[in-house]
CSV table of C-alpha atoms and ligand atoms in Angstrom, one decimal:
chain,number,residue,atom,x,y,z
A,1,MET,CA,-12.5,-8.3,-9.1
A,2,ALA,CA,-8.8,-9.4,-9.2
A,3,SER,CA,-8.1,-13.0,-8.5
A,4,HIS,CA,-5.9,-14.1,-5.6
A,5,ASP,CA,-3.9,-16.6,-7.7
A,6,PHE,CA,-0.2,-16.1,-8.0
A,7,HIS,CA,1.4,-16.0,-11.5
A,8,ALA,CA,5.1,-16.5,-12.3
A,9,LEU,CA,6.4,-13.3,-13.9
A,10,THR,CA,9.8,-12.8,-15.4
A,11,LEU,CA,11.9,-9.8,-14.4
A,12,ALA,CA,12.8,-7.6,-17.3
A,13,GLU,CA,15.0,-5.3,-15.3
A,14,VAL,CA,16.4,-4.8,-11.8
A,15,ALA,CA,17.6,-1.2,-11.5
A,16,PRO,CA,19.1,0.7,-8.5
A,17,LEU,CA,17.0,3.7,-7.3
A,18,THR,CA,19.3,4.8,-4.4
A,19,ASP,CA,22.0,3.0,-2.4
A,20,GLU,CA,19.2,1.3,-0.5
A,21,ALA,CA,16.4,0.8,-3.0
A,22,VAL,CA,15.9,-1.0,-6.3
A,23,SER,CA,13.1,-1.2,-8.8
A,24,LEU,CA,11.9,-4.5,-10.2
A,25,SER,CA,10.2,-4.4,-13.7
A,26,PHE,CA,8.1,-7.3,-14.7
A,27,GLU,CA,7.4,-8.3,-18.3
A,28,LEU,CA,3.7,-8.9,-18.6
A,29,PRO,CA,2.7,-11.6,-21.1
A,30,SER,CA,-0.3,-10.5,-23.2
A,31,GLU,CA,-2.5,-13.3,-21.8
A,32,LEU,CA,-2.1,-11.8,-18.3
A,33,SER,CA,-2.7,-8.1,-19.2
A,34,GLU,CA,-6.3,-8.2,-18.2
A,35,ALA,CA,-5.6,-10.0,-14.8
A,36,PHE,CA,-2.9,-7.4,-14.0
A,37,ARG,CA,-4.9,-4.3,-15.1
A,38,PHE,CA,-4.6,-1.8,-12.2
A,39,THR,CA,-5.7,1.5,-10.9
A,40,PRO,CA,-3.0,3.9,-9.9
A,41,GLY,CA,-2.1,3.5,-6.2
A,42,GLN,CA,-2.6,-0.3,-6.1
A,43,TYR,CA,0.1,-2.8,-5.1
A,44,LEU,CA,1.4,-6.2,-6.0
A,45,THR,CA,2.0,-9.1,-3.6
A,46,LEU,CA,5.3,-10.9,-4.4
A,47,ARG,CA,6.0,-14.4,-3.1
A,48,ALA,CA,9.3,-16.1,-2.9
A,49,ASP,CA,11.0,-19.1,-1.2
A,50,ILE,CA,13.8,-17.6,0.9
A,51,ASP,CA,15.9,-20.1,2.8
A,52,GLY,CA,13.2,-22.7,2.5
A,53,GLU,CA,10.5,-20.5,3.8
A,54,GLU,CA,7.7,-18.8,1.9
A,55,VAL,CA,7.9,-15.1,2.3
A,56,ARG,CA,5.3,-12.6,0.9
A,57,ARG,CA,5.5,-8.9,0.7
A,58,SER,CA,3.3,-6.1,-0.9
A,59,TYR,CA,4.9,-3.4,-2.9
A,60,SER,CA,3.1,-0.5,-4.6
A,61,ILE,CA,3.1,-0.3,-8.4
A,62,CYS,CA,5.2,2.7,-9.4
A,63,SER,CA,4.7,2.6,-13.2
A,64,PRO,CA,1.9,4.5,-14.9
A,65,VAL,CA,-1.2,2.9,-16.3
A,66,GLY,CA,-0.6,1.9,-19.8
A,67,ASP,CA,3.2,1.2,-19.3
A,68,ARG,CA,4.3,-2.0,-21.0
A,69,ARG,CA,6.0,-3.2,-17.9
A,70,LEU,CA,4.8,-3.4,-14.3
A,71,ARG,CA,7.3,-1.9,-11.9
A,72,VAL,CA,7.6,-1.8,-8.1
A,73,GLY,CA,10.1,0.0,-5.9
A,74,ILE,CA,11.7,-1.8,-2.9
A,75,LYS,CA,13.7,-0.1,-0.2
A,76,ARG,CA,16.0,-2.3,1.8
A,77,LEU,CA,15.1,-2.6,5.5
A,78,ASP,CA,17.5,-3.8,8.2
A,79,GLY,CA,16.8,-7.5,8.6
A,80,GLY,CA,14.1,-7.2,5.9
A,81,ARG,CA,14.0,-10.7,4.3
A,82,PHE,CA,12.4,-9.8,1.0
A,83,SER,CA,14.0,-6.4,0.6
A,84,ASN,CA,17.5,-7.9,1.0
A,85,PHE,CA,16.6,-10.9,-1.2
A,86,ALA,CA,15.4,-8.4,-3.9
A,87,ARG,CA,18.8,-6.8,-4.1
A,88,ASP,CA,20.3,-10.0,-5.5
A,89,LEU,CA,17.6,-10.5,-8.1
A,90,LYS,CA,18.5,-10.1,-11.8
A,91,ALA,CA,16.8,-9.8,-15.2
A,92,GLY,CA,15.5,-13.2,-16.3
A,93,ASP,CA,14.6,-14.4,-12.7
A,94,THR,CA,11.1,-15.4,-12.0
A,95,ILE,CA,9.0,-14.2,-9.1
A,96,GLU,CA,5.4,-15.3,-8.1
A,97,VAL,CA,3.1,-12.3,-8.2
A,98,MET,CA,-0.5,-11.8,-7.2
A,99,PRO,CA,-2.6,-9.5,-9.4
A,100,PRO,CA,-3.0,-5.9,-8.2
A,101,GLN,CA,-4.9,-5.3,-5.0
A,102,GLY,CA,-5.6,-2.3,-2.7
A,103,ARG,CA,-8.0,0.5,-2.2
A,104,PHE,CA,-5.5,3.4,-2.1
A,105,THR,CA,-6.5,4.2,-5.6
A,106,ALA,CA,-6.8,7.2,-7.9
A,107,PRO,CA,-9.4,6.2,-10.6
A,108,LEU,CA,-8.7,8.2,-13.7
A,109,GLY,CA,-11.5,10.3,-15.2
A,110,ALA,CA,-12.6,13.8,-14.7
A,111,PRO,CA,-9.9,16.5,-14.1
A,112,LYS,CA,-9.0,17.1,-10.5
A,113,SER,CA,-6.5,18.9,-8.4
A,114,TYR,CA,-4.4,16.3,-6.5
A,115,LEU,CA,-2.4,16.9,-3.3
A,116,LEU,CA,0.1,14.0,-2.8
A,117,LEU,CA,2.0,13.8,0.5
A,118,ALA,CA,4.8,11.1,0.6
A,119,ALA,CA,7.6,10.3,2.9
A,120,GLY,CA,10.4,7.9,2.1
A,121,SER,CA,9.3,4.8,0.2
A,122,GLY,CA,5.8,6.1,0.5
A,123,ILE,CA,6.6,7.7,-2.9
A,124,THR,CA,6.0,4.4,-4.8
A,125,PRO,CA,2.2,4.6,-5.2
A,126,MET,CA,2.5,8.4,-5.8
A,127,MET,CA,4.8,7.8,-8.8
A,128,SER,CA,2.1,5.8,-10.5
A,129,ILE,CA,-0.7,8.2,-9.4
A,130,ALA,CA,1.3,11.4,-10.5
A,131,ALA,CA,2.5,9.9,-13.9
A,132,SER,CA,-0.9,8.4,-14.8
A,133,VAL,CA,-2.8,11.5,-13.9
A,134,LEU,CA,-0.5,13.8,-15.7
A,135,GLU,CA,-0.5,11.6,-18.8
A,136,GLN,CA,-4.1,10.7,-18.9
A,137,GLU,CA,-6.0,13.6,-17.3
A,138,PRO,CA,-4.9,16.6,-19.3
A,139,GLY,CA,-6.9,19.0,-17.2
A,140,SER,CA,-5.6,17.8,-13.8
A,141,GLN,CA,-3.0,19.5,-11.6
A,142,VAL,CA,-0.7,17.5,-9.2
A,143,THR,CA,1.1,18.9,-6.2
A,144,LEU,CA,3.6,16.5,-4.6
A,145,LEU,CA,5.3,17.2,-1.2
A,146,PHE,CA,8.0,14.6,-0.7
A,147,GLY,CA,9.9,14.2,2.6
A,148,ASN,CA,13.2,12.4,2.9
A,149,ARG,CA,16.2,12.2,5.2
A,150,SER,CA,18.7,13.4,2.5
A,151,SER,CA,19.0,14.0,-1.2
A,152,ALA,CA,20.8,10.6,-1.5
A,153,SER,CA,17.8,8.8,-0.1
A,154,ILE,CA,15.3,10.2,-2.6
A,155,MET,CA,13.7,7.4,-4.6
A,156,PHE,CA,12.7,8.1,-8.2
A,157,ARG,CA,14.5,11.5,-8.1
A,158,GLU,CA,15.3,11.5,-11.9
A,159,GLN,CA,11.8,10.3,-12.9
A,160,LEU,CA,10.3,13.1,-10.8
A,161,GLU,CA,12.5,15.7,-12.4
A,162,ASP,CA,11.4,14.3,-15.8
A,163,LEU,CA,7.8,14.6,-14.8
A,164,LYS,CA,8.5,18.2,-13.7
A,165,ASP,CA,10.1,19.0,-17.1
A,166,ARG,CA,7.3,17.4,-19.1
A,167,TYR,CA,4.4,18.9,-17.1
A,168,MET,CA,5.9,22.2,-15.9
A,169,THR,CA,2.5,24.0,-15.6
A,170,ARG,CA,0.6,21.1,-14.1
A,171,PHE,CA,3.0,19.4,-11.7
A,172,THR,CA,4.4,21.1,-8.6
A,173,LEU,CA,7.1,19.2,-6.7
A,174,MET,CA,8.5,20.2,-3.3
A,175,HIS,CA,11.3,18.2,-1.7
A,176,LEU,CA,11.6,18.4,2.1
A,177,LEU,CA,14.8,17.1,3.7
A,178,ALA,CA,15.1,16.4,7.4
A,179,GLY,CA,18.8,15.6,7.6
A,180,GLU,CA,20.5,17.8,5.1
A,181,ARG,CA,20.3,21.6,4.7
A,182,GLN,CA,18.9,23.0,1.5
A,183,GLU,CA,19.4,26.6,0.4
A,184,LEU,CA,15.8,27.6,1.2
A,185,ASP,CA,15.2,27.0,4.9
A,186,LEU,CA,11.5,26.5,4.1
A,187,PHE,CA,12.3,23.1,2.6
A,188,ASN,CA,14.3,21.9,5.5
A,189,GLY,CA,12.7,19.6,8.1
A,190,ARG,CA,10.1,16.8,8.2
A,191,LEU,CA,6.9,16.6,6.4
A,192,ASN,CA,4.4,17.2,9.2
A,193,ALA,CA,1.6,19.5,10.4
A,194,ASP,CA,4.1,22.3,11.3
A,195,LYS,CA,5.6,22.2,7.9
A,196,LEU,CA,2.2,22.2,6.2
A,197,THR,CA,1.3,25.2,8.3
A,198,THR,CA,4.4,27.1,7.2
A,199,LEU,CA,3.9,26.2,3.5
A,200,LYS,CA,0.3,27.4,3.8
A,201,GLU,CA,1.3,30.7,5.5
A,202,ARG,CA,3.9,31.3,2.8
A,203,GLY,CA,1.2,30.9,0.1
A,204,LEU,CA,2.6,27.6,-1.3
A,205,LEU,CA,-0.3,25.5,-0.2
A,206,ASP,CA,-3.9,26.6,-0.9
A,207,LEU,CA,-6.1,23.9,0.5
A,208,ASP,CA,-9.2,25.2,-1.4
A,209,ASP,CA,-7.4,24.1,-4.6
A,210,PHE,CA,-7.4,20.4,-3.9
A,211,SER,CA,-10.2,18.0,-4.7
A,212,ALA,CA,-8.3,14.7,-3.9
A,213,THR,CA,-5.6,14.1,-1.3
A,214,TYR,CA,-3.4,11.0,-1.0
A,215,ILE,CA,-0.9,10.4,1.9
A,216,CYS,CA,1.5,7.6,2.1
A,217,GLY,CA,4.3,7.0,4.6
A,218,PRO,CA,4.9,6.0,8.2
A,219,ALA,CA,2.0,6.1,10.7
A,220,ALA,CA,3.1,9.2,12.6
A,221,MET,CA,3.4,11.3,9.4
A,222,ILE,CA,0.0,10.1,8.2
A,223,GLU,CA,-1.7,10.8,11.5
A,224,ASP,CA,-0.1,14.2,11.8
A,225,CYS,CA,-0.7,15.4,8.2
A,226,SER,CA,-4.3,14.0,7.8
A,227,GLY,CA,-5.3,15.4,11.3
A,228,TRP,CA,-4.0,18.8,10.2
A,229,LEU,CA,-5.9,18.7,6.9
A,230,VAL,CA,-9.1,17.8,8.7
A,231,ASP,CA,-8.5,20.6,11.3
A,232,GLN,CA,-8.1,23.0,8.4
A,233,GLY,CA,-11.6,22.0,7.1
A,234,MET,CA,-10.7,19.4,4.5
A,235,ASP,CA,-13.4,16.8,4.1
A,236,LYS,CA,-12.1,13.5,5.6
A,237,ALA,CA,-13.7,11.6,2.8
A,238,LYS,CA,-11.4,13.4,0.3
A,239,ILE,CA,-8.3,12.1,2.1
A,240,LYS,CA,-6.9,8.6,1.3
A,241,THR,CA,-4.1,7.2,3.3
A,242,GLU,CA,-1.7,4.2,2.9
A,243,LEU,CA,0.4,3.1,5.8
A,244,PHE,CA,3.9,1.7,5.1
A,245,THR,CA,5.0,0.9,8.7
A,246,PRO,CA,2.9,1.3,11.8
A,247,ALA,CA,4.6,3.5,14.5
A,248,PRO,CA,5.3,1.8,17.7
A,249,GLY,CA,2.3,2.4,20.0
A,250,SER,CA,0.2,3.7,17.1
A,251,GLN,CA,-3.5,3.2,17.6
A,252,ALA,CA,-5.1,0.6,15.4
A,253,LYS,CA,-8.5,1.8,14.0
A,254,ALA,CA,-10.6,-0.9,15.6
A,255,ALA,CA,-8.2,-3.0,17.7
A,256,SER,CA,-9.7,-5.5,20.1
A,257,ALA,CA,-7.4,-7.7,22.1
A,258,ALA,CA,-7.8,-11.5,21.8
A,259,ALA,CA,-9.5,-13.0,24.8
A,260,PRO,CA,-7.5,-15.6,26.9
A,261,VAL,CA,-7.9,-19.1,25.6
A,262,ASP,CA,-10.5,-21.2,27.3
A,263,PRO,CA,-9.1,-24.7,27.7
A,264,ASN,CA,-12.6,-26.2,27.2
A,265,ALA,CA,-13.4,-24.1,24.1
A,266,GLU,CA,-14.2,-25.9,20.9
A,267,ALA,CA,-12.7,-25.3,17.5
A,268,THR,CA,-14.6,-23.0,15.1
A,269,SER,CA,-15.8,-24.4,11.9
A,270,ILE,CA,-15.0,-21.9,9.1
A,271,GLN,CA,-16.4,-21.8,5.6
A,272,VAL,CA,-14.6,-19.5,3.2
A,273,MET,CA,-15.9,-18.4,-0.2
A,274,ILE,CA,-13.1,-17.3,-2.5
A,275,ASP,CA,-12.7,-16.7,-6.2
A,276,GLY,CA,-16.2,-18.4,-6.7
A,277,SER,CA,-15.4,-21.6,-4.8
A,278,THR,CA,-16.1,-22.7,-1.2
A,279,ARG,CA,-13.7,-24.4,1.3
A,280,LEU,CA,-14.1,-25.6,4.9
A,281,PHE,CA,-11.6,-25.9,7.7
A,282,ASP,CA,-11.4,-25.6,11.5
A,283,GLN,CA,-9.6,-23.1,13.6
A,284,ARG,CA,-8.6,-24.4,17.1
A,285,PRO,CA,-8.9,-22.2,20.2
A,286,GLY,CA,-5.9,-19.8,20.4
A,287,GLU,CA,-4.7,-20.9,16.9
A,288,ASP,CA,-3.7,-18.2,14.4
A,289,TYR,CA,-6.2,-18.0,11.5
A,290,LEU,CA,-3.6,-18.2,8.8
A,291,ASP,CA,-1.9,-21.1,10.6
A,292,ALA,CA,-5.2,-22.9,10.7
A,293,ALA,CA,-5.9,-22.4,7.0
A,294,LYS,CA,-2.4,-23.6,6.2
A,295,ARG,CA,-2.7,-26.7,8.5
A,296,ASN,CA,-5.9,-27.6,6.6
A,297,GLY,CA,-4.3,-27.0,3.2
A,298,VAL,CA,-6.7,-24.1,2.4
A,299,SER,CA,-5.1,-21.2,0.5
A,300,VAL,CA,-6.4,-17.8,1.6
A,301,PRO,CA,-5.0,-14.5,0.4
A,302,TYR,CA,-2.6,-12.6,2.7
A,303,SER,CA,0.6,-10.6,2.4
A,304,CYS,CA,1.8,-8.5,5.5
A,305,ALA,CA,0.0,-10.8,8.1
A,306,ASN,CA,0.1,-7.7,10.3
A,307,GLY,CA,-3.2,-5.8,9.7
A,308,MET,CA,-1.8,-3.2,7.3
A,309,CYS,CA,-2.3,-4.2,3.7
A,310,ALA,CA,-5.8,-5.5,3.5
A,311,THR,CA,-4.9,-8.3,1.0
A,312,CYS,CA,-6.7,-10.6,3.4
A,313,ARG,CA,-9.9,-8.5,3.6
A,314,CYS,CA,-13.2,-10.5,3.7
A,315,GLN,CA,-16.7,-10.1,5.0
A,316,VAL,CA,-18.2,-12.1,7.8
A,317,VAL,CA,-21.5,-13.2,6.4
A,318,GLU,CA,-22.4,-15.6,9.2
A,319,GLY,CA,-21.1,-15.8,12.8
A,320,GLU,CA,-19.0,-13.4,14.8
A,321,ALA,CA,-15.4,-12.5,14.8
A,322,GLU,CA,-13.0,-9.8,16.0
A,323,MET,CA,-9.7,-8.5,14.9
A,324,LYS,CA,-6.5,-8.4,17.0
A,325,GLN,CA,-5.5,-5.1,15.2
A,326,ASN,CA,-6.6,-3.2,12.2
A,327,PHE,CA,-4.5,-0.5,10.5
A,328,SER,CA,-6.3,-0.6,7.2
A,329,LEU,CA,-10.1,-1.0,7.2
A,330,GLU,CA,-12.3,2.1,7.3
A,331,ASP,CA,-15.0,2.5,9.9
A,332,TRP,CA,-17.7,1.8,7.3
A,333,GLU,CA,-16.1,-1.5,6.4
A,334,VAL,CA,-15.8,-2.6,10.0
A,335,ASP,CA,-19.5,-1.6,10.5
A,336,SER,CA,-20.4,-3.7,7.4
A,337,GLY,CA,-18.8,-6.8,8.8
A,338,PHE,CA,-15.5,-6.7,6.9
A,339,VAL,CA,-12.4,-8.0,8.7
A,340,LEU,CA,-8.8,-8.5,8.1
A,341,SER,CA,-8.7,-12.3,8.2
A,342,CYS,CA,-5.0,-12.4,9.1
A,343,GLN,CA,-6.1,-10.8,12.4
A,344,LEU,CA,-9.3,-12.8,12.9
A,345,VAL,CA,-10.3,-14.1,16.3
A,346,PRO,CA,-13.5,-16.2,16.0
A,347,LYS,CA,-16.3,-15.4,18.5
A,348,SER,CA,-18.8,-18.1,17.4
A,349,LYS,CA,-18.7,-21.8,16.7
A,350,THR,CA,-19.2,-21.4,13.0
A,351,LEU,CA,-18.1,-18.6,10.7
A,352,VAL,CA,-18.8,-18.0,7.0
A,353,LEU,CA,-16.3,-15.6,5.3
A,354,ASP,CA,-16.7,-14.1,1.9
A,355,TYR,CA,-13.4,-13.0,0.2
A,356,ASP,CA,-15.3,-12.0,-3.0
A,357,ALA,CA,-17.4,-9.4,-1.2
A,358,LEU,CA,-16.7,-5.8,-2.3
B,401,LIG,S1,-2.4,-9.8,5.2
B,401,LIG,FE1,-2.1,-7.7,5.3
B,401,LIG,S2,-3.7,-7.0,6.5
B,401,LIG,FE2,-3.9,-9.1,6.5
């Protein structure tokens, strides 16, 4: 399993992807190649000191397996601290990077037929999945439906065209634009259940063909498209999803509100097992888990601190805990005692958490 230690990596290239997005390519020293080995679909957590404050963000790897450089794509967000910081980076700068994490993965092996649905910057993990599959699974087919606002906002446009040229018979690419008219009306509009219905009715989407489906984008698009696929009879287990930004009011999978703080409550004694070692600290009533770990000088893995990325996933092996919100763990994980520790609310006086559990 990947370690949670950060490594200082040097930027080999910072390249514009659109007016709002850049790609960062990291040179990987040979001694770190094993630690940074990844499965297509995984992400890197980057850490930087911005205006005197530590900021972490996760970005999906967009380069294919076997590439000599590790690349991520970053779209600028209004007020986004890391995404705005990234625009000023240049080759030769150093960034702290955690080895690849994430379970939105496409393990390479037997030939399959992949359906990839991406919206906006949700394309980044799909770039790695599509390129890796097409290069390394010669018998596989890939269909990518990619939704954007306009042609100017399409990330990796040239790289996608290159893939199409190289793998004409195995790669099908459909661009859908919501804010710009294309010649064929069929490809105008958002990527959602209605659009999938139309594509199916026109014979451009035969769901019987697909053995693996990946969806990445905003919550509303994921919920709409995955719900439609299940309604059409696709096995839910075949569909993997990765959320980029939760929609306002979107339902977390196992949310449970934190109880009001009892003024007489005692602190919880927490033991964490991580990367083979054990640490102890206390979490005060009402205190945020990550703040408690920091106050005690204990380093625990996290990135989004928002219940989305699962960098902080661990298993409760003793005691009881709940999560404030969960946009990422599957039902079986919650049933098996896994929690997103950035959202952890202790429900017992002692807790033992295992970050090494799979
Ligand atoms: S740090 Fe991202 S889910 Fe906890």
